[in-house]
PDB file of C-alpha atoms in Angstrom:
ATOM      1  CA  MET A   1      44.350  93.404 106.642  1.00 62.00           C
ATOM      2  CA  SER A   2      47.165  92.856 109.041  1.00 79.00           C
ATOM      3  CA  LYS A   3      47.646  95.336 111.981  1.00 87.00           C
ATOM      4  CA  LEU A   4      50.909  96.604 113.307  1.00 93.00           C
ATOM      5  CA  ASN A   5      51.282  96.039 116.923  1.00 94.00           C
ATOM      6  CA  THR A   6      54.103  97.057 119.238  1.00 96.00           C
ATOM      7  CA  HIS A   7      55.281  97.124 122.638  1.00 96.00           C
ATOM      8  CA  ILE A   8      57.441 100.186 123.471  1.00 96.00           C
ATOM      9  CA  VAL A   9      59.168 100.797 126.715  1.00 95.00           C
ATOM     10  CA  ASP A  10      61.131 103.932 127.803  1.00 92.00           C
ATOM     11  CA  ASN A  11      61.072 104.795 124.041  1.00 93.00           C
ATOM     12  CA  GLN A  12      62.607 101.474 122.766  1.00 96.00           C
ATOM     13  CA  LEU A  13      60.778  98.679 120.761  1.00 97.00           C
ATOM     14  CA  ILE A  14      60.705  95.567 122.895  1.00 97.00           C
ATOM     15  CA  SER A  15      58.488  93.458 120.596  1.00 97.00           C
ATOM     16  CA  GLY A  16      55.859  93.729 117.942  1.00 97.00           C
ATOM     17  CA  SER A  17      53.828  91.933 115.209  1.00 96.00           C
ATOM     18  CA  PHE A  18      52.404  92.497 111.799  1.00 95.00           C
ATOM     19  CA  GLY A  19      50.033  89.460 110.962  1.00 93.00           C
ATOM     20  CA  PRO A  20      52.252  86.394 111.541  1.00 95.00           C
ATOM     21  CA  VAL A  21      55.462  88.430 111.523  1.00 97.00           C
ATOM     22  CA  GLN A  22      57.070  88.676 114.998  1.00 98.00           C
ATOM     23  CA  PHE A  23      59.820  91.322 115.523  1.00 98.00           C
ATOM     24  CA  GLY A  24      62.000  92.923 118.158  1.00 97.00           C
ATOM     25  CA  PRO A  25      63.780  93.854 120.337  1.00 97.00           C
ATOM     26  CA  TRP A  26      65.344  96.672 118.373  1.00 98.00           C
ATOM     27  CA  GLY A  27      67.812  99.166 119.405  1.00 97.00           C
ATOM     28  CA  PHE A  28      71.404 100.794 119.059  1.00 98.00           C
ATOM     29  CA  GLU A  29      75.005  99.711 119.374  1.00 98.00           C
ATOM     30  CA  ALA A  30      78.423 101.427 119.264  1.00 98.00           C
ATOM     31  CA  SER A  31      81.876 100.307 120.294  1.00 96.00           C
ATOM     32  CA  ASP A  32      85.664 100.915 120.384  1.00 95.00           C
ATOM     33  CA  ARG A  33      88.427  98.636 121.171  1.00 91.00           C
ATOM     34  CA  VAL A  34      87.437  97.849 124.733  1.00 92.00           C
ATOM     35  CA  SER A  35      83.884  98.965 125.313  1.00 95.00           C
ATOM     36  CA  PHE A  36      80.522  97.703 123.547  1.00 95.00           C
ATOM     37  CA  PHE A  37      77.440  99.480 124.239  1.00 97.00           C
ATOM     38  CA  THR A  38      73.765  98.146 123.448  1.00 97.00           C
ATOM     39  CA  LEU A  39      70.418  99.076 124.769  1.00 94.00           C
ATOM     40  CA  ASP A  40      69.844  95.651 125.925  1.00 90.00           C
ATOM     41  CA  ASN A  41      71.867  93.861 128.668  1.00 86.00           C
ATOM     42  CA  ASN A  42      74.829  92.850 126.877  1.00 91.00           C
ATOM     43  CA  SER A  43      76.965  96.042 127.028  1.00 95.00           C
ATOM     44  CA  ARG A  44      80.696  95.339 128.218  1.00 93.00           C
ATOM     45  CA  HIS A  45      83.014  97.903 130.036  1.00 95.00           C
ATOM     46  CA  ILE A  46      80.222 100.579 129.962  1.00 97.00           C
ATOM     47  CA  THR A  47      78.929 102.897 132.636  1.00 96.00           C
ATOM     48  CA  LEU A  48      75.608 104.774 132.188  1.00 95.00           C
ATOM     49  CA  ALA A  49      74.702 108.178 133.803  1.00 93.00           C
ATOM     50  CA  GLY A  50      71.378 109.275 132.305  1.00 88.00           C
ATOM     51  CA  GLN A  51      71.981 109.721 128.631  1.00 90.00           C
ATOM     52  CA  ASP A  52      75.626 109.624 128.881  1.00 95.00           C
ATOM     53  CA  VAL A  53      77.468 106.418 127.963  1.00 97.00           C
ATOM     54  CA  ILE A  54      80.964 106.233 129.505  1.00 97.00           C
ATOM     55  CA  PHE A  55      83.192 104.044 127.601  1.00 97.00           C
ATOM     56  CA  GLN A  56      86.594 102.803 129.404  1.00 95.00           C
ATOM     57  CA  ASN A  57      88.547 105.672 127.381  1.00 93.00           C
ATOM     58  CA  SER A  58      85.879 108.000 126.275  1.00 97.00           C
ATOM     59  CA  ARG A  59      82.313 109.694 126.978  1.00 97.00           C
ATOM     60  CA  TRP A  60      79.482 109.968 124.656  1.00 98.00           C
ATOM     61  CA  ARG A  61      75.807 110.892 124.780  1.00 97.00           C
ATOM     62  CA  LEU A  62      72.864 108.950 123.004  1.00 97.00           C
ATOM     63  CA  ASP A  63      69.688 110.579 121.935  1.00 97.00           C
ATOM     64  CA  TYR A  64      67.528 107.737 120.724  1.00 97.00           C
ATOM     65  CA  GLU A  65      63.853 107.916 119.622  1.00 97.00           C
ATOM     66  CA  THR A  66      61.243 105.444 118.424  1.00 97.00           C
ATOM     67  CA  ARG A  67      58.264 106.696 116.576  1.00 95.00           C
ATOM     68  CA  GLN A  68      55.270 104.703 115.302  1.00 94.00           C
ATOM     69  CA  SER A  69      52.576 105.536 112.485  1.00 88.00           C
ATOM     70  CA  GLN A  70      49.644 103.380 112.502  1.00 78.00           C
ATOM     71  CA  GLN A  71      48.347 105.375 109.467  1.00 76.00           C
ATOM     72  CA  HIS A  72      51.445 104.527 107.455  1.00 75.00           C
ATOM     73  CA  GLY A  73      52.206 101.177 108.708  1.00 87.00           C
ATOM     74  CA  SER A  74      55.629 102.256 109.798  1.00 96.00           C
ATOM     75  CA  ILE A  75      58.164 102.694 112.548  1.00 97.00           C
ATOM     76  CA  THR A  76      61.016 105.183 112.759  1.00 97.00           C
ATOM     77  CA  LEU A  77      64.206 104.766 114.741  1.00 98.00           C
ATOM     78  CA  SER A  78      66.477 107.849 115.356  1.00 98.00           C
ATOM     79  CA  ALA A  79      69.984 107.549 117.094  1.00 98.00           C
ATOM     80  CA  ARG A  80      72.374 110.431 117.515  1.00 98.00           C
ATOM     81  CA  PHE A  81      75.666 109.447 119.168  1.00 98.00           C
ATOM     82  CA  THR A  82      77.679 112.493 120.278  1.00 98.00           C
ATOM     83  CA  ALA A  83      81.281 112.586 121.492  1.00 98.00           C
ATOM     84  CA  LEU A  84      81.628 114.421 124.733  1.00 97.00           C
ATOM     85  CA  THR A  85      85.182 113.887 125.259  1.00 95.00           C
ATOM     86  CA  GLY A  86      86.474 112.587 121.901  1.00 89.00           C
ATOM     87  CA  GLY A  87      87.635 109.294 121.113  1.00 95.00           C
ATOM     88  CA  PRO A  88      88.032 106.383 118.702  1.00 96.00           C
ATOM     89  CA  ILE A  89      84.899 104.396 117.575  1.00 97.00           C
ATOM     90  CA  GLN A  90      84.539 101.478 115.071  1.00 96.00           C
ATOM     91  CA  ASP A  91      80.795 101.824 114.375  1.00 97.00           C
ATOM     92  CA  ALA A  92      77.297 103.298 115.183  1.00 98.00           C
ATOM     93  CA  VAL A  93      74.598 100.763 114.466  1.00 98.00           C
ATOM     94  CA  VAL A  94      70.599 100.833 114.353  1.00 98.00           C
ATOM     95  CA  ARG A  95      69.654  97.104 115.004  1.00 98.00           C
ATOM     96  CA  LEU A  96      66.529  95.416 113.896  1.00 98.00           C
ATOM     97  CA  VAL A  97      65.512  91.928 114.592  1.00 98.00           C
ATOM     98  CA  PHE A  98      62.782  89.623 113.087  1.00 98.00           C
ATOM     99  CA  ASP A  99      61.713  86.216 113.984  1.00 98.00           C
ATOM    100  CA  LYS A 100      62.386  84.006 110.718  1.00 98.00           C
ATOM    101  CA  THR A 101      59.044  81.815 110.961  1.00 98.00           C
ATOM    102  CA  ALA A 102      56.945  83.881 108.756  1.00 97.00           C
ATOM    103  CA  ILE A 103      59.645  85.195 106.473  1.00 98.00           C
ATOM    104  CA  HIS A 104      60.461  83.577 103.282  1.00 97.00           C
ATOM    105  CA  HIS A 105      63.494  85.427 102.004  1.00 98.00           C
ATOM    106  CA  GLY A 106      65.521  88.791 102.066  1.00 98.00           C
ATOM    107  CA  ILE A 107      66.701  91.126  99.449  1.00 98.00           C
ATOM    108  CA  ILE A 108      69.643  93.610  99.670  1.00 98.00           C
ATOM    109  CA  ALA A 109      71.604  95.145  97.023  1.00 97.00           C
ATOM    110  CA  ASN A 110      69.195  93.116  94.358  1.00 97.00           C
ATOM    111  CA  ARG A 111      70.459  89.812  95.947  1.00 97.00           C
ATOM    112  CA  LYS A 112      68.067  87.488  97.241  1.00 98.00           C
ATOM    113  CA  PHE A 113      68.971  85.282 100.296  1.00 98.00           C
ATOM    114  CA  LEU A 114      67.292  82.373 102.054  1.00 98.00           C
ATOM    115  CA  HIS A 115      67.697  81.647 105.588  1.00 98.00           C
ATOM    116  CA  HIS A 116      70.378  79.021 106.226  1.00 96.00           C
ATOM    117  CA  ASN A 117      71.675  80.173 109.700  1.00 95.00           C
ATOM    118  CA  SER A 118      75.020  81.197 107.987  1.00 94.00           C
ATOM    119  CA  ASP A 119      75.567  84.189 110.391  1.00 94.00           C
ATOM    120  CA  LYS A 120      77.079  85.955 107.362  1.00 93.00           C
ATOM    121  CA  TYR A 121      76.938  89.598 107.564  1.00 94.00           C
ATOM    122  CA  ARG A 122      75.836  90.550 103.878  1.00 95.00           C
ATOM    123  CA  LEU A 123      77.104  94.006 104.015  1.00 96.00           C
ATOM    124  CA  PHE A 124      76.607  96.733 101.244  1.00 96.00           C
ATOM    125  CA  PRO A 125      76.832 100.550 100.860  1.00 97.00           C
ATOM    126  CA  THR A 126      72.978 100.289 100.279  1.00 98.00           C
ATOM    127  CA  ARG A 127      70.220 102.206 102.056  1.00 98.00           C
ATOM    128  CA  LYS A 128      67.469  99.436 101.791  1.00 98.00           C
ATOM    129  CA  VAL A 129      66.747  95.982 102.873  1.00 98.00           C
ATOM    130  CA  GLN A 130      63.671  94.006 102.321  1.00 98.00           C
ATOM    131  CA  LEU A 131      61.916  90.894 103.790  1.00 98.00           C
ATOM    132  CA  PHE A 132      59.277  88.832 102.024  1.00 98.00           C
ATOM    133  CA  THR A 133      56.757  86.936 103.951  1.00 97.00           C
ATOM    134  CA  HIS A 134      55.298  83.600 103.037  1.00 96.00           C
ATOM    135  CA  ASP A 135      52.067  85.071 102.730  1.00 92.00           C
ATOM    136  CA  HIS A 136      52.945  87.604 100.130  1.00 91.00           C
ATOM    137  CA  HIS A 137      53.679  90.662 102.580  1.00 92.00           C
ATOM    138  CA  HIS A 138      56.862  92.607 102.409  1.00 95.00           C
ATOM    139  CA  ILE A 139      58.750  94.663 104.908  1.00 97.00           C
ATOM    140  CA  ASP A 140      61.069  97.658 103.678  1.00 98.00           C
ATOM    141  CA  VAL A 141      63.799  98.947 105.856  1.00 98.00           C
ATOM    142  CA  THR A 142      65.314 102.211 104.572  1.00 98.00           C
ATOM    143  CA  LEU A 143      68.248 104.171 105.991  1.00 98.00           C
ATOM    144  CA  ASP A 144      66.619 107.723 105.520  1.00 98.00           C
ATOM    145  CA  HIS A 145      69.212 109.752 106.947  1.00 98.00           C
ATOM    146  CA  ALA A 146      72.844 109.272 107.881  1.00 98.00           C
ATOM    147  CA  GLU A 147      75.753 111.684 109.171  1.00 98.00           C
ATOM    148  CA  GLY A 148      79.083 110.725 109.460  1.00 97.00           C
ATOM    149  CA  THR A 149      80.945 114.003 110.080  1.00 96.00           C
ATOM    150  CA  GLY A 150      82.830 113.011 106.860  1.00 96.00           C
ATOM    151  CA  ARG A 151      84.682 110.301 108.636  1.00 97.00           C
ATOM    152  CA  PHE A 152      82.152 107.621 108.652  1.00 98.00           C
ATOM    153  CA  ALA A 153      80.221 106.064 105.578  1.00 98.00           C
ATOM    154  CA  PRO A 154      76.593 104.357 105.663  1.00 98.00           C
ATOM    155  CA  TYR A 155      76.221 100.730 104.989  1.00 98.00           C
ATOM    156  CA  MET A 156      73.559  98.097 105.633  1.00 98.00           C
ATOM    157  CA  TYR A 157      73.535  94.485 106.116  1.00 97.00           C
ATOM    158  CA  LEU A 158      71.206  91.338 106.262  1.00 98.00           C
ATOM    159  CA  ARG A 159      72.275  88.481 108.521  1.00 97.00           C
ATOM    160  CA  ASP A 160      70.643  85.091 109.090  1.00 97.00           C
ATOM    161  CA  ARG A 161      71.375  83.766 112.489  1.00 96.00           C
ATOM    162  CA  ASP A 162      69.773  81.089 114.592  1.00 96.00           C
ATOM    163  CA  ASP A 163      66.092  81.769 114.324  1.00 97.00           C
ATOM    164  CA  CYS A 164      66.386  85.489 113.296  1.00 98.00           C
ATOM    165  CA  TRP A 165      66.746  87.781 110.537  1.00 98.00           C
ATOM    166  CA  ILE A 166      68.981  90.588 111.698  1.00 98.00           C
ATOM    167  CA  ILE A 167      69.250  94.167 109.775  1.00 98.00           C
ATOM    168  CA  HIS A 168      71.797  96.705 110.647  1.00 98.00           C
ATOM    169  CA  ALA A 169      72.110 100.100 109.439  1.00 98.00           C
ATOM    170  CA  ARG A 170      75.768 101.107 110.075  1.00 98.00           C
ATOM    171  CA  LEU A 171      78.165 103.975 110.127  1.00 98.00           C
ATOM    172  CA  LEU A 172      81.496 102.464 109.467  1.00 98.00           C
ATOM    173  CA  PRO A 173      84.831 104.411 109.377  1.00 97.00           C
ATOM    174  CA  ALA A 174      85.850 105.935 105.881  1.00 96.00           C
ATOM    175  CA  GLU A 175      89.289 106.622 104.627  1.00 93.00           C
ATOM    176  CA  PRO A 176      91.702 108.071 105.815  1.00 94.00           C
ATOM    177  CA  ILE A 177      91.720 105.592 108.722  1.00 94.00           C
ATOM    178  CA  ASP A 178      92.876 106.736 112.264  1.00 95.00           C
ATOM    179  CA  ASP A 179      93.497 103.304 113.637  1.00 94.00           C
ATOM    180  CA  ILE A 180      93.481  99.558 112.553  1.00 92.00           C
ATOM    181  CA  TRP A 181      92.607  96.850 115.212  1.00 89.00           C
ATOM    182  CA  LEU A 182      93.614  93.364 113.716  1.00 88.00           C
ATOM    183  CA  ARG A 183      92.347  90.889 116.185  1.00 82.00           C
ATOM    184  CA  TRP A 184      91.889  87.227 116.829  1.00 77.00           C
ATOM    185  CA  ALA A 185      89.005  86.653 119.217  1.00 69.00           C
ATOM    186  CA  ASN A 186      87.174  83.810 120.891  1.00 64.00           C
ATOM    187  CA  ARG A 187      85.173  83.089 123.876  1.00 65.00           C
ATOM    188  CA  PHE A 188      88.438  82.615 126.084  1.00 65.00           C
ATOM    189  CA  PHE A 189      90.547  85.638 124.962  1.00 61.00           C
ATOM    190  CA  THR A 190      91.120  88.292 122.205  1.00 72.00           C
ATOM    191  CA  LEU A 191      94.765  88.772 120.878  1.00 78.00           C
ATOM    192  CA  SER A 192      95.591  91.963 119.160  1.00 81.00           C
ATOM    193  CA  CYS A 193      98.256  92.511 116.376  1.00 83.00           C
ATOM    194  CA  PRO A 194     100.623  95.515 117.471  1.00 83.00           C
ATOM    195  CA  PRO A 195      99.231  98.788 115.792  1.00 81.00           C
ATOM    196  CA  LYS A 196     102.201  99.358 113.368  1.00 86.00           C
ATOM    197  CA  LEU A 197     102.023  95.797 112.162  1.00 82.00           C
ATOM    198  CA  ALA A 198      98.149  95.984 111.722  1.00 85.00           C
ATOM    199  CA  ARG A 199      98.658  99.113 109.762  1.00 86.00           C
ATOM    200  CA  LEU A 200     101.343  97.533 107.523  1.00 86.00           C
ATOM    201  CA  VAL A 201      99.084  94.652 106.889  1.00 82.00           C
ATOM    202  CA  TRP A 202      96.045  96.979 106.070  1.00 84.00           C
ATOM    203  CA  LYS A 203      98.223  98.854 103.671  1.00 86.00           C
ATOM    204  CA  THR A 204      99.850  95.931 101.970  1.00 84.00           C
ATOM    205  CA  PRO A 205      98.090  95.172  98.345  1.00 86.00           C
ATOM    206  CA  GLY A 206      95.220  92.807  99.196  1.00 82.00           C
ATOM    207  CA  GLY A 207      95.636  93.258 103.095  1.00 80.00           C
ATOM    208  CA  LYS A 208      92.465  95.400 103.309  1.00 83.00           C
ATOM    209  CA  ALA A 209      90.478  92.995 100.950  1.00 77.00           C
ATOM    210  CA  ILE A 210      91.355  90.083 102.863  1.00 78.00           C
ATOM    211  CA  PHE A 211      91.158  90.961 106.426  1.00 79.00           C
ATOM    212  CA  TRP A 212      88.432  93.822 106.312  1.00 81.00           C
ATOM    213  CA  ARG A 213      85.795  92.406 108.641  1.00 82.00           C
ATOM    214  CA  LEU A 214      86.750  88.706 107.642  1.00 74.00           C
ATOM    215  CA  ARG A 215      84.760  86.923 110.222  1.00 78.00           C
ATOM    216  CA  GLU A 216      81.690  88.692 109.152  1.00 85.00           C
ATOM    217  CA  LYS A 217      81.976  88.057 105.594  1.00 81.00           C
ATOM    218  CA  TRP A 218      82.787  84.164 106.070  1.00 76.00           C
ATOM    219  CA  GLY A 219      79.871  83.466 108.815  1.00 81.00           C
ATOM    220  CA  ARG A 220      79.969  81.206 111.716  1.00 74.00           C
ATOM    221  CA  ARG A 221      82.597  78.807 110.294  1.00 71.00           C
ATOM    222  CA  ALA A 222      85.299  81.399 109.825  1.00 67.00           C
ATOM    223  CA  PRO A 223      88.026  82.046 112.442  1.00 68.00           C
ATOM    224  CA  GLU A 224      87.404  84.862 114.550  1.00 74.00           C
ATOM    225  CA  ILE A 225      90.244  87.041 112.835  1.00 79.00           C
ATOM    226  CA  GLN A 226      89.368  90.298 111.023  1.00 82.00           C
ATOM    227  CA  ALA A 227      90.714  93.764 110.774  1.00 86.00           C
ATOM    228  CA  VAL A 228      88.528  96.475 112.130  1.00 89.00           C
ATOM    229  CA  PRO A 229      89.102 100.255 111.334  1.00 94.00           C
ATOM    230  CA  LEU A 230      88.554 103.105 113.916  1.00 96.00           C
ATOM    231  CA  ASN A 231      88.107 106.805 113.481  1.00 97.00           C
ATOM    232  CA  ILE A 232      88.263 109.346 115.891  1.00 97.00           C
ATOM    233  CA  LEU A 233      85.693 111.990 116.651  1.00 97.00           C
ATOM    234  CA  LYS A 234      86.304 115.087 118.196  1.00 97.00           C
ATOM    235  CA  PRO A 235      84.151 116.564 121.165  1.00 97.00           C
ATOM    236  CA  GLY A 236      80.956 117.770 119.975  1.00 97.00           C
ATOM    237  CA  GLN A 237      81.161 115.642 116.777  1.00 97.00           C
ATOM    238  CA  SER A 238      78.228 112.998 116.363  1.00 98.00           C
ATOM    239  CA  LEU A 239      77.043 110.291 114.266  1.00 98.00           C
ATOM    240  CA  TYR A 240      73.410 110.130 113.224  1.00 98.00           C
ATOM    241  CA  LEU A 241      71.101 107.361 111.856  1.00 98.00           C
ATOM    242  CA  GLU A 242      67.529 107.613 111.035  1.00 98.00           C
ATOM    243  CA  VAL A 243      65.758 104.301 109.906  1.00 98.00           C
ATOM    244  CA  THR A 244      62.359 103.540 108.889  1.00 98.00           C
ATOM    245  CA  CYS A 245      60.658 100.127 108.851  1.00 98.00           C
ATOM    246  CA  ARG A 246      57.539 100.053 106.563  1.00 97.00           C
ATOM    247  CA  PHE A 247      55.107  97.115 106.530  1.00 96.00           C
ATOM    248  CA  HIS A 248      52.973  96.225 103.474  1.00 93.00           C
TER     249      HIS A 248
END
């Protein structure tokens, strides 16, 4: 019988294994137009002060926990991201990464996907993603609890990128939308559409369907053009995600 092994430091899962399945690191992400926060070393325009996460234009507090149950062969991640000053935010994410080597395919929203390094964000308003291994084990990742203050809705995605499967449990802005960021980004620069024009494009028939997270839907061959909604949280409001990964 396969044993669940993990390496957890400062309440964050760094790496783990279940038989031949290798996984990690796992963590949390959040962003607005300018600042991007992650628990690894890739944050941008972020200052940390204890549990406080200081964006360029707002201040937040992260309460993050990793709990493992050997008895049930599971790991639970919980994250509460609380607005201290209030401000716009485009998403809050619990992120899980698995090495692709031992995994045959993944399933989300009753759709089966093989790993083709497409880098497509297969995003659905669902609460469960499954991975199936070559040796007939499977992994269930469930979004058990989500709180979006009535402004954010729960989604999950399954993504095949490089040598990994990536699973996100996400809270994304729900209507009515406070702001639309229509952007073209590449490694050299980011160009943003004027806010009034971006909102006009969003409200034009078909505009939302075409541009909403366009690059994510099309994968690595798509141009870095997409519309990203943002909603404002007031001081004291928070976003909460609780995700459990079960190994069978």
